[in-house]
mmCIF file of C-alpha atoms in Angstrom:
data_model
loop_
_atom_site.group_PDB
_atom_site.id
_atom_site.type_symbol
_atom_site.label_atom_id
_atom_site.label_comp_id
_atom_site.label_asym_id
_atom_site.label_seq_id
_atom_site.Cartn_x
_atom_site.Cartn_y
_atom_site.Cartn_z
ATOM 1 C CA PRO A 143 -33.855 12.422 30.416
ATOM 2 C CA GLU A 144 -35.450 12.702 26.972
ATOM 3 C CA GLY A 145 -34.280 16.312 26.856
ATOM 4 C CA TYR A 146 -30.701 15.205 27.565
ATOM 5 C CA ASP A 147 -30.893 12.583 24.823
ATOM 6 C CA ALA A 148 -31.916 15.279 22.363
ATOM 7 C CA VAL A 149 -28.671 17.256 22.764
ATOM 8 C CA GLN A 150 -26.134 14.425 22.769
ATOM 9 C CA ASP A 151 -25.203 14.882 19.110
ATOM 10 C CA ARG A 152 -24.399 18.560 19.709
ATOM 11 C CA ILE A 153 -21.703 17.989 22.359
ATOM 12 C CA LYS A 154 -18.791 16.885 20.165
ATOM 13 C CA PRO A 155 -19.233 19.646 17.521
ATOM 14 C CA ALA A 156 -19.513 22.261 20.277
ATOM 15 C CA GLY A 157 -16.227 21.044 21.780
ATOM 16 C CA GLU A 158 -14.561 21.125 18.374
ATOM 17 C CA ARG A 159 -15.729 24.715 17.816
ATOM 18 C CA LEU A 160 -14.282 25.745 21.167
ATOM 19 C CA ALA A 161 -10.932 24.170 20.293
ATOM 20 C CA GLU A 162 -10.931 25.927 16.922
ATOM 21 C CA ARG A 163 -11.525 29.244 18.718
ATOM 22 C CA GLY A 164 -8.473 28.752 20.924
ATOM 23 C CA ALA A 165 -9.852 27.143 24.059
ATOM 24 C CA GLU A 166 -7.151 25.665 26.281
ATOM 25 C CA ALA A 167 -9.503 23.313 28.155
ATOM 26 C CA VAL A 168 -13.128 22.197 27.929
ATOM 27 C CA ILE A 169 -15.729 21.550 30.607
ATOM 28 C CA LEU A 170 -19.024 19.973 29.668
ATOM 29 C CA MET A 171 -21.478 22.117 31.597
ATOM 30 C CA GLY A 172 -24.741 20.574 32.692
ATOM 31 C CA THR A 173 -24.537 18.321 35.725
ATOM 32 C CA SER A 174 -27.531 16.161 34.881
ATOM 33 C CA LEU A 175 -26.431 15.917 31.244
ATOM 34 C CA SER A 176 -23.295 14.083 32.367
ATOM 35 C CA PHE A 177 -24.619 12.000 35.309
ATOM 36 C CA TYR A 178 -28.008 10.844 34.018
ATOM 37 C CA GLN A 179 -26.631 7.644 32.462
ATOM 38 C CA GLY A 180 -24.115 6.906 35.217
ATOM 39 C CA GLU A 181 -20.362 7.163 35.639
ATOM 40 C CA ALA A 182 -19.457 5.020 32.617
ATOM 41 C CA TYR A 183 -21.339 7.434 30.374
ATOM 42 C CA ASN A 184 -19.776 10.433 32.124
ATOM 43 C CA GLN A 185 -16.352 8.966 31.325
ATOM 44 C CA GLN A 186 -17.425 8.238 27.743
ATOM 45 C CA LEU A 187 -18.388 11.902 27.274
ATOM 46 C CA THR A 188 -15.045 12.990 28.716
ATOM 47 C CA ARG A 189 -13.071 10.710 26.376
ATOM 48 C CA MET A 190 -15.132 11.751 23.364
ATOM 49 C CA LEU A 191 -14.488 15.448 24.003
ATOM 50 C CA ARG A 192 -10.805 14.869 24.772
ATOM 51 C CA ASP A 193 -10.372 12.908 21.536
ATOM 52 C CA ALA A 194 -12.286 15.511 19.523
ATOM 53 C CA THR A 195 -10.432 18.528 20.909
ATOM 54 C CA GLY A 196 -7.021 17.282 22.021
ATOM 55 C CA LEU A 197 -7.503 19.396 25.150
ATOM 56 C CA PRO A 198 -7.787 18.736 28.883
ATOM 57 C CA VAL A 199 -11.468 17.940 29.517
ATOM 58 C CA THR A 200 -13.761 17.370 32.450
ATOM 59 C CA THR A 201 -17.496 17.415 33.088
ATOM 60 C CA MET A 202 -19.573 19.262 35.620
ATOM 61 C CA SER A 203 -20.452 15.931 37.263
ATOM 62 C CA THR A 204 -16.775 15.030 37.645
ATOM 63 C CA ALA A 205 -16.113 18.487 39.097
ATOM 64 C CA VAL A 206 -18.887 17.995 41.657
ATOM 65 C CA ILE A 207 -17.573 14.555 42.649
ATOM 66 C CA ASN A 208 -14.040 15.906 42.999
ATOM 67 C CA GLY A 209 -15.347 18.798 45.097
ATOM 68 C CA LEU A 210 -17.253 16.438 47.374
ATOM 69 C CA LYS A 211 -14.197 14.207 47.788
ATOM 70 C CA ALA A 212 -12.004 17.235 48.522
ATOM 71 C CA VAL A 213 -14.169 18.142 51.524
ATOM 72 C CA GLY A 214 -14.326 14.519 52.730
ATOM 73 C CA ALA A 215 -18.016 14.048 51.906
ATOM 74 C CA THR A 216 -19.449 10.573 52.395
ATOM 75 C CA ARG A 217 -22.966 11.259 53.718
ATOM 76 C CA LEU A 218 -24.919 13.845 51.776
ATOM 77 C CA ALA A 219 -27.902 16.104 51.891
ATOM 78 C CA VAL A 220 -28.747 16.963 48.272
ATOM 79 C CA ALA A 221 -30.843 19.901 47.061
ATOM 80 C CA THR A 222 -31.519 19.994 43.310
ATOM 81 C CA ALA A 223 -33.539 21.747 40.650
ATOM 82 C CA TYR A 224 -34.656 18.350 39.294
ATOM 83 C CA ASN A 225 -37.740 16.150 39.280
ATOM 84 C CA ASP A 226 -37.881 12.811 41.120
ATOM 85 C CA GLU A 227 -36.652 10.734 38.159
ATOM 86 C CA VAL A 228 -33.528 12.828 37.691
ATOM 87 C CA ASN A 229 -32.953 12.866 41.467
ATOM 88 C CA THR A 230 -33.064 9.059 41.458
ATOM 89 C CA ARG A 231 -30.401 9.004 38.746
ATOM 90 C CA LEU A 232 -28.258 11.497 40.675
ATOM 91 C CA GLN A 233 -28.525 9.397 43.814
ATOM 92 C CA ALA A 234 -27.362 6.330 41.856
ATOM 93 C CA PHE A 235 -24.466 8.304 40.344
ATOM 94 C CA LEU A 236 -23.343 9.516 43.758
ATOM 95 C CA GLY A 237 -23.603 5.941 45.035
ATOM 96 C CA GLU A 238 -21.209 4.831 42.291
ATOM 97 C CA HIS A 239 -18.679 7.128 43.964
ATOM 98 C CA GLY A 240 -19.237 5.673 47.433
ATOM 99 C CA MET A 241 -21.429 8.490 48.681
ATOM 100 C CA GLU A 242 -24.573 7.866 50.691
ATOM 101 C CA VAL A 243 -27.484 10.218 50.049
ATOM 102 C CA LEU A 244 -29.301 10.716 53.352
ATOM 103 C CA ALA A 245 -31.797 13.270 52.010
ATOM 104 C CA ILE A 246 -32.580 14.475 48.508
ATOM 105 C CA ALA A 247 -35.207 16.923 47.314
ATOM 106 C CA GLY A 248 -35.758 18.778 44.072
ATOM 107 C CA LEU A 249 -37.552 21.886 42.932
ATOM 108 C CA GLY A 250 -39.186 19.914 40.102
ATOM 109 C CA ILE A 251 -37.920 22.259 37.399
ATOM 110 C CA GLU A 252 -38.061 20.795 33.901
ATOM 111 C CA ALA A 253 -37.894 23.868 31.651
ATOM 112 C CA VAL A 254 -34.530 25.629 31.583
ATOM 113 C CA GLU A 255 -36.094 29.089 31.594
ATOM 114 C CA ASP A 256 -37.872 28.303 34.906
ATOM 115 C CA ILE A 257 -34.507 28.116 36.694
ATOM 116 C CA PHE A 258 -34.096 31.875 36.406
ATOM 117 C CA SER A 259 -37.102 32.498 38.643
ATOM 118 C CA VAL A 260 -35.393 30.799 41.619
ATOM 119 C CA THR A 261 -33.796 33.401 43.885
ATOM 120 C CA GLN A 262 -30.678 32.968 45.951
ATOM 121 C CA ALA A 263 -32.686 33.531 49.132
ATOM 122 C CA GLN A 264 -34.977 30.669 48.100
ATOM 123 C CA LEU A 265 -31.958 28.434 47.458
ATOM 124 C CA ILE A 266 -30.500 29.155 50.890
ATOM 125 C CA GLU A 267 -33.836 28.283 52.543
ATOM 126 C CA PHE A 268 -34.219 25.183 50.360
ATOM 127 C CA GLY A 269 -30.690 23.916 51.085
ATOM 128 C CA ALA A 270 -31.156 24.480 54.816
ATOM 129 C CA ARG A 271 -34.535 22.719 54.752
ATOM 130 C CA VAL A 272 -33.153 19.670 52.914
ATOM 131 C CA SER A 273 -30.185 19.289 55.258
ATOM 132 C CA ALA A 274 -31.989 19.955 58.569
ATOM 133 C CA PRO A 275 -33.493 16.449 59.052
ATOM 134 C CA VAL A 276 -30.119 14.730 58.534
ATOM 135 C CA PRO A 277 -27.670 16.051 61.148
ATOM 136 C CA GLU A 278 -25.390 13.116 60.362
ATOM 137 C CA ALA A 279 -24.731 14.471 56.842
ATOM 138 C CA ASN A 280 -21.179 15.717 56.367
ATOM 139 C CA ALA A 281 -21.760 17.791 53.192
ATOM 140 C CA LEU A 282 -24.484 19.535 51.219
ATOM 141 C CA LEU A 283 -24.671 19.278 47.432
ATOM 142 C CA VAL A 284 -26.691 21.825 45.446
ATOM 143 C CA SER A 285 -27.005 20.318 41.980
ATOM 144 C CA CYS A 286 -27.938 22.052 38.725
ATOM 145 C CA GLY A 287 -25.663 24.186 36.609
ATOM 146 C CA GLY A 288 -28.458 26.658 35.946
ATOM 147 C CA LEU A 289 -28.942 27.649 39.573
ATOM 148 C CA ARG A 290 -27.076 30.777 40.637
ATOM 149 C CA THR A 291 -25.180 29.442 43.621
ATOM 150 C CA LEU A 292 -21.728 31.039 43.832
ATOM 151 C CA GLU A 293 -22.778 33.746 46.271
ATOM 152 C CA ILE A 294 -24.807 31.390 48.471
ATOM 153 C CA LEU A 295 -22.041 28.887 49.249
ATOM 154 C CA GLU A 296 -20.660 30.730 52.265
ATOM 155 C CA PRO A 297 -24.114 31.639 53.684
ATOM 156 C CA LEU A 298 -25.258 28.026 53.269
ATOM 157 C CA GLU A 299 -22.148 26.713 55.006
ATOM 158 C CA THR A 300 -22.697 29.171 57.863
ATOM 159 C CA ARG A 301 -26.366 28.274 58.162
ATOM 160 C CA THR A 302 -26.026 24.485 57.885
ATOM 161 C CA GLY A 303 -22.544 23.907 59.296
ATOM 162 C CA LEU A 304 -21.831 21.748 56.228
ATOM 163 C CA PRO A 305 -19.280 22.201 53.472
ATOM 164 C CA THR A 306 -21.350 22.972 50.392
ATOM 165 C CA ILE A 307 -20.545 21.936 46.837
ATOM 166 C CA SER A 308 -22.488 23.259 43.873
ATOM 167 C CA SER A 309 -22.430 22.632 40.134
ATOM 168 C CA THR A 310 -21.254 25.797 38.380
ATOM 169 C CA PRO A 311 -18.911 27.190 41.050
ATOM 170 C CA HIS A 312 -17.124 23.887 41.412
ATOM 171 C CA ALA A 313 -16.957 23.403 37.639
ATOM 172 C CA LEU A 314 -15.123 26.746 37.532
ATOM 173 C CA TYR A 315 -12.920 25.490 40.359
ATOM 174 C CA ALA A 316 -12.144 22.420 38.225
ATOM 175 C CA ALA A 317 -11.391 24.656 35.234
ATOM 176 C CA LYS A 318 -8.599 26.406 37.093
ATOM 177 C CA ALA A 319 -7.048 23.007 37.802
ATOM 178 C CA LEU A 320 -7.307 22.017 34.114
ATOM 179 C CA LEU A 321 -5.451 25.212 33.251
ATOM 180 C CA GLY A 322 -2.843 24.710 35.969
ATOM 181 C CA MET A 323 -3.938 27.796 37.863
ATOM 182 C CA ASN A 324 -3.641 28.067 41.631
ATOM 183 C CA ILE A 325 -6.187 30.688 42.651
ATOM 184 C CA GLN A 326 -8.055 31.022 45.922
ATOM 185 C CA TRP A 327 -11.529 32.534 45.946
ATOM 186 C CA PRO A 328 -12.398 33.648 49.485
ATOM 187 C CA HIS A 329 -16.009 34.200 50.556
ATOM 188 C CA PHE A 330 -17.367 31.456 48.265
ATOM 189 C CA GLY A 331 -17.253 28.477 50.622
ATOM 190 C CA GLN A 332 -14.459 26.517 52.201
ATOM 191 C CA LEU A 333 -13.324 24.558 49.123
ATOM 192 C CA MET A 334 -13.128 27.613 46.860
ATOM 193 C CA ALA A 335 -11.071 29.440 49.509
ATOM 194 C CA SER A 336 -8.533 26.615 49.833
#
């Protein structure tokens, strides 16, 4: 969380620069950056960026919540890149949206550069391992915008039998909605294909 605090002052100027360069919408990337202080703070970040840019705005955390709601998720298995403290904050954030976390486990990654050493095969195994003990879960969330998850959504859904929502792919899915685009992306999980 101290690392998130350190970048807060850089968010608004970054949004303003994007607007100046012709952006038509803005997404605050970084799931934990937007959920770590709860939903009220997530909404505060959204308003701040919207006011600063005059553009449609969302956050990665909002995109994940909307993705989970779109697949009817209420009981979750959650696989993350985070440590226990950040996982606790994510669980609280999900609870604010009426979602029950049945299992949560993290890779304990704290340095951004360490994310790049996690392979997609490892993520598939990790997601399957986290969801296996909770057959009553009705969705799997893979949380961390730095994890490369687009190509593993369909294999994870096949392996676990659960609709799978993940940070970056579903932020991109939210971006198309902000821009009024209606595009289907087959082979990247059931929500992206809809």
